[in-house]
Amino acid sequence: MKVPNSLNTDFFTKVVKNGYNLVDFTIGDVKVEIGTSAGDNYCSTIYRVFLDVIDSQQNVEKIQFLIKHELNNETSGELLDKMEVFGKEVDMFKNIVPRLSKITGGVQFAARFYYTLSEPKSKLIVLQDLKELNFRMADRQNALDYEHCCITLDKLGQMHAASMVLAKENPSLMDKYNFGIYHGSVGTTGFIEQLLGANFPTLCDAVRNWDGFEKISEKLDKMKDNFWAIVYEAASDKNDGYRVLIHGDFWINNFLFKYDETTGKPIDTLFVDLTYSHYTSPANDVQYFLNTSPKNEIRESRREDLLRVYYASFERTLRDLNHRVIPTFDDLLVEVRKKEMFGFITAVFILPIVLMESQSSHGSGIDGLVDPDAAKDMTRIMISGKRYTEAIKLILRRCDKMKLFDFE
């Protein structure tokens, strides 16, 4: 395993000083491991670090933390720089999330921030290792059951509500969060268009061969020529009824769960990967979640139940914080309905990654997606997968029933 040259004794000393408030110490044994599996993290490499910290009395304290290393392949690095992902994520962990926690009286939303380093070839964020707190990732391919969904949406409602209060108190804090993961425009190729541009045509080709989907296939084919205009319109902020600071990439791998040791039931969740946070409609996070993370039967049969779980937390938090104007549940429904196309495009671009059943032999992650041979192979694997086919068939029927594809 090759690690960045910047992960040296001098760097670890700065991490301990800044993150643990220790002064008189030396660094002893160091162990570095890869912190995620292939397919779990697309825009960065995660390292788990174990350190022996030796104080002046020769006492040894063992500590561990995570390092998120932004990928810096020439092409992918340029893409990520255009999206300003590193600066945004540092600000989220270092400044915004602690404010949200303070507003809510200590609710923890994400890992604690320890240190950051930004150099041409090393952009690193050092964070608390949530594994120490017994948080762990769910199985992305098996998706979330109803209990996991409720825990996640309850915490999301708290975060959105706290951000609404923060934005009212200090509006300028939201200035840099003015676009999200689907940022781009017709004629200006966006991040997702460049990486996953083949997804929709490949899906159209697949749907054409499914019995019972003939009319849907015709509608999708008619959308192809204007598809990216539809995407950028769906991602636009211009029709937002009210705004919060959203997570922005709210899918199953970006929250970790803690479980009751006796019952095995989820009791808390914390969020990771705050790369694409965006000040916009809360429905963007809600639709992103619904179209990527629940089990099929939960997504299709309990949508309103999940919306009510989210809203109850959102409303309760705003009321507890004495926020003057509280959007109603009907207001939320209006936002969600306006963002149904946003949900569909998330099912086109993000859900295939979530349910991807194998990796391409040509490459994986964002570096695979910027390589033509690997990207072609990855797209084929993603769109043709059994789990994805089962999920997207249900999503297509629901969207068609809502007349989402009717552009007359």
Short mmCIF file of N, CA and C in Angstrom, two decimals, residues 273-345:
data_model
loop_
_atom_site.label_atom_id
_atom_site.label_comp_id
_atom_site.label_asym_id
_atom_site.label_seq_id
_atom_site.Cartn_x
_atom_site.Cartn_y
_atom_site.Cartn_z
N ASP A 273 -18.49 12.51 4.60
CA ASP A 273 -18.35 12.99 3.22
C ASP A 273 -19.24 14.21 2.96
N LEU A 274 -18.85 15.33 3.52
CA LEU A 274 -19.61 16.58 3.36
C LEU A 274 -19.09 17.40 2.19
N THR A 275 -18.78 16.72 1.11
CA THR A 275 -18.11 17.30 -0.04
C THR A 275 -19.02 18.20 -0.88
N TYR A 276 -20.30 17.85 -0.96
CA TYR A 276 -21.19 18.54 -1.90
C TYR A 276 -22.31 19.29 -1.18
N SER A 277 -22.07 19.74 0.02
CA SER A 277 -23.08 20.48 0.75
C SER A 277 -23.52 21.71 -0.04
N HIS A 278 -24.79 22.07 0.12
CA HIS A 278 -25.39 23.04 -0.79
C HIS A 278 -26.56 23.70 -0.06
N TYR A 279 -26.65 25.01 -0.15
CA TYR A 279 -27.74 25.75 0.47
C TYR A 279 -28.89 25.81 -0.53
N THR A 280 -29.89 24.97 -0.31
CA THR A 280 -30.94 24.80 -1.31
C THR A 280 -32.16 24.15 -0.67
N SER A 281 -33.07 23.66 -1.48
CA SER A 281 -34.27 23.01 -0.96
C SER A 281 -33.93 21.73 -0.19
N PRO A 282 -34.57 21.50 0.96
CA PRO A 282 -34.34 20.26 1.70
C PRO A 282 -34.75 19.03 0.91
N ALA A 283 -35.63 19.22 -0.08
CA ALA A 283 -36.10 18.09 -0.88
C ALA A 283 -34.97 17.45 -1.69
N ASN A 284 -33.90 18.20 -1.95
CA ASN A 284 -32.77 17.61 -2.67
C ASN A 284 -32.18 16.44 -1.87
N ASP A 285 -31.94 16.65 -0.57
CA ASP A 285 -31.44 15.56 0.27
C ASP A 285 -32.46 14.44 0.40
N VAL A 286 -33.71 14.82 0.58
CA VAL A 286 -34.77 13.82 0.78
C VAL A 286 -34.91 12.93 -0.45
N GLN A 287 -34.98 13.55 -1.62
CA GLN A 287 -35.11 12.77 -2.86
C GLN A 287 -33.85 11.93 -3.12
N TYR A 288 -32.71 12.49 -2.86
CA TYR A 288 -31.45 11.78 -3.05
C TYR A 288 -31.44 10.52 -2.18
N PHE A 289 -31.86 10.68 -0.93
CA PHE A 289 -31.91 9.55 -0.01
C PHE A 289 -32.93 8.50 -0.47
N LEU A 290 -34.15 8.94 -0.77
CA LEU A 290 -35.21 8.00 -1.12
C LEU A 290 -34.85 7.19 -2.37
N ASN A 291 -34.12 7.79 -3.28
CA ASN A 291 -33.82 7.12 -4.54
C ASN A 291 -32.47 6.40 -4.55
N THR A 292 -31.81 6.32 -3.40
CA THR A 292 -30.54 5.61 -3.35
C THR A 292 -30.43 4.60 -2.21
N SER A 293 -31.13 4.80 -1.11
CA SER A 293 -30.72 4.12 0.12
C SER A 293 -31.71 3.13 0.74
N PRO A 294 -33.03 3.32 0.69
CA PRO A 294 -33.93 2.33 1.29
C PRO A 294 -34.05 1.07 0.43
N LYS A 295 -34.47 0.00 1.07
CA LYS A 295 -34.85 -1.20 0.33
C LYS A 295 -35.99 -0.86 -0.62
N ASN A 296 -36.10 -1.62 -1.69
CA ASN A 296 -37.12 -1.32 -2.71
C ASN A 296 -38.52 -1.18 -2.14
N GLU A 297 -38.91 -2.15 -1.29
CA GLU A 297 -40.28 -2.12 -0.77
C GLU A 297 -40.51 -0.93 0.16
N ILE A 298 -39.46 -0.51 0.86
CA ILE A 298 -39.57 0.67 1.73
C ILE A 298 -39.69 1.93 0.88
N ARG A 299 -38.84 2.04 -0.12
CA ARG A 299 -38.86 3.22 -0.97
C ARG A 299 -40.21 3.39 -1.66
N GLU A 300 -40.81 2.31 -2.12
CA GLU A 300 -42.02 2.42 -2.91
C GLU A 300 -43.31 2.46 -2.08
N SER A 301 -43.33 1.81 -0.92
CA SER A 301 -44.58 1.71 -0.17
C SER A 301 -44.66 2.60 1.06
N ARG A 302 -43.51 3.14 1.52
CA ARG A 302 -43.54 3.90 2.77
C ARG A 302 -42.95 5.30 2.61
N ARG A 303 -43.08 5.85 1.43
CA ARG A 303 -42.50 7.17 1.17
C ARG A 303 -43.09 8.25 2.07
N GLU A 304 -44.41 8.27 2.19
CA GLU A 304 -45.01 9.31 3.02
C GLU A 304 -44.66 9.11 4.49
N ASP A 305 -44.62 7.85 4.94
CA ASP A 305 -44.21 7.59 6.32
C ASP A 305 -42.82 8.16 6.59
N LEU A 306 -41.90 7.97 5.66
CA LEU A 306 -40.54 8.47 5.84
C LEU A 306 -40.51 10.00 5.80
N LEU A 307 -41.31 10.59 4.94
CA LEU A 307 -41.38 12.05 4.91
C LEU A 307 -41.89 12.60 6.24
N ARG A 308 -42.83 11.91 6.84
CA ARG A 308 -43.37 12.35 8.13
C ARG A 308 -42.34 12.20 9.24
N VAL A 309 -41.54 11.16 9.18
CA VAL A 309 -40.45 10.99 10.17
C VAL A 309 -39.47 12.16 10.04
N TYR A 310 -39.06 12.45 8.82
CA TYR A 310 -38.15 13.57 8.60
C TYR A 310 -38.77 14.88 9.09
N TYR A 311 -40.02 15.13 8.69
CA TYR A 311 -40.63 16.41 9.03
C TYR A 311 -40.83 16.56 10.53
N ALA A 312 -41.22 15.49 11.22
CA ALA A 312 -41.43 15.57 12.67
C ALA A 312 -40.16 16.03 13.37
N SER A 313 -39.01 15.51 12.95
CA SER A 313 -37.74 15.91 13.53
C SER A 313 -37.40 17.36 13.18
N PHE A 314 -37.60 17.73 11.93
CA PHE A 314 -37.34 19.08 11.45
C PHE A 314 -38.19 20.10 12.21
N GLU A 315 -39.48 19.81 12.28
CA GLU A 315 -40.41 20.74 12.95
C GLU A 315 -40.12 20.85 14.45
N ARG A 316 -39.89 19.71 15.09
CA ARG A 316 -39.61 19.69 16.53
C ARG A 316 -38.34 20.48 16.85
N THR A 317 -37.33 20.32 16.04
CA THR A 317 -36.07 21.03 16.28
C THR A 317 -36.24 22.53 16.12
N LEU A 318 -36.93 22.95 15.08
CA LEU A 318 -37.17 24.39 14.89
C LEU A 318 -38.00 24.96 16.04
N ARG A 319 -38.99 24.19 16.49
CA ARG A 319 -39.81 24.67 17.60
C ARG A 319 -38.99 24.78 18.88
N ASP A 320 -38.15 23.79 19.14
CA ASP A 320 -37.29 23.83 20.32
C ASP A 320 -36.31 25.00 20.28
N LEU A 321 -35.94 25.40 19.07
CA LEU A 321 -34.99 26.51 18.90
C LEU A 321 -35.69 27.86 18.77
N ASN A 322 -37.02 27.85 18.94
CA ASN A 322 -37.82 29.08 18.89
C ASN A 322 -37.69 29.81 17.55
N HIS A 323 -37.58 29.02 16.48
CA HIS A 323 -37.54 29.62 15.15
C HIS A 323 -38.92 30.15 14.81
N ARG A 324 -38.99 31.37 14.32
CA ARG A 324 -40.28 32.05 14.20
C ARG A 324 -41.17 31.46 13.11
N VAL A 325 -40.62 31.25 11.92
CA VAL A 325 -41.42 30.75 10.80
C VAL A 325 -41.02 29.30 10.52
N ILE A 326 -41.96 28.38 10.71
CA ILE A 326 -41.68 26.96 10.53
C ILE A 326 -42.47 26.45 9.32
N PRO A 327 -41.79 25.99 8.28
CA PRO A 327 -42.51 25.42 7.13
C PRO A 327 -43.41 24.27 7.58
N THR A 328 -44.55 24.12 6.93
CA THR A 328 -45.50 23.07 7.27
C THR A 328 -45.15 21.78 6.53
N PHE A 329 -45.84 20.71 6.90
CA PHE A 329 -45.64 19.45 6.19
C PHE A 329 -46.09 19.59 4.74
N ASP A 330 -47.15 20.35 4.51
CA ASP A 330 -47.59 20.60 3.13
C ASP A 330 -46.51 21.36 2.34
N ASP A 331 -45.83 22.28 3.00
CA ASP A 331 -44.73 22.98 2.34
C ASP A 331 -43.64 21.98 1.90
N LEU A 332 -43.33 21.03 2.78
CA LEU A 332 -42.36 20.01 2.44
C LEU A 332 -42.83 19.18 1.24
N LEU A 333 -44.11 18.80 1.25
CA LEU A 333 -44.64 18.01 0.13
C LEU A 333 -44.52 18.75 -1.18
N VAL A 334 -44.76 20.06 -1.16
CA VAL A 334 -44.61 20.87 -2.37
C VAL A 334 -43.18 20.79 -2.87
N GLU A 335 -42.21 20.94 -1.94
CA GLU A 335 -40.80 20.87 -2.32
C GLU A 335 -40.45 19.50 -2.90
N VAL A 336 -40.92 18.45 -2.25
CA VAL A 336 -40.61 17.10 -2.70
C VAL A 336 -41.18 16.84 -4.09
N ARG A 337 -42.41 17.31 -4.32
CA ARG A 337 -43.03 17.11 -5.63
C ARG A 337 -42.27 17.87 -6.73
N LYS A 338 -41.81 19.07 -6.40
CA LYS A 338 -41.05 19.84 -7.38
C LYS A 338 -39.73 19.16 -7.73
N LYS A 339 -39.24 18.32 -6.82
CA LYS A 339 -37.94 17.70 -7.00
C LYS A 339 -38.03 16.22 -7.40
N GLU A 340 -39.18 15.80 -7.95
CA GLU A 340 -39.30 14.41 -8.39
C GLU A 340 -38.32 14.09 -9.53
N MET A 341 -38.11 15.02 -10.44
CA MET A 341 -37.14 14.78 -11.50
C MET A 341 -35.72 14.71 -10.93
N PHE A 342 -35.44 15.51 -9.93
CA PHE A 342 -34.15 15.44 -9.25
C PHE A 342 -33.96 14.03 -8.66
N GLY A 343 -35.04 13.49 -8.09
CA GLY A 343 -34.97 12.12 -7.56
C GLY A 343 -34.70 11.11 -8.66
N PHE A 344 -35.36 11.29 -9.81
CA PHE A 344 -35.15 10.35 -10.91
C PHE A 344 -33.72 10.40 -11.42
N ILE A 345 -33.17 11.60 -11.62
CA ILE A 345 -31.81 11.66 -12.14
C ILE A 345 -30.80 11.10 -11.13
#
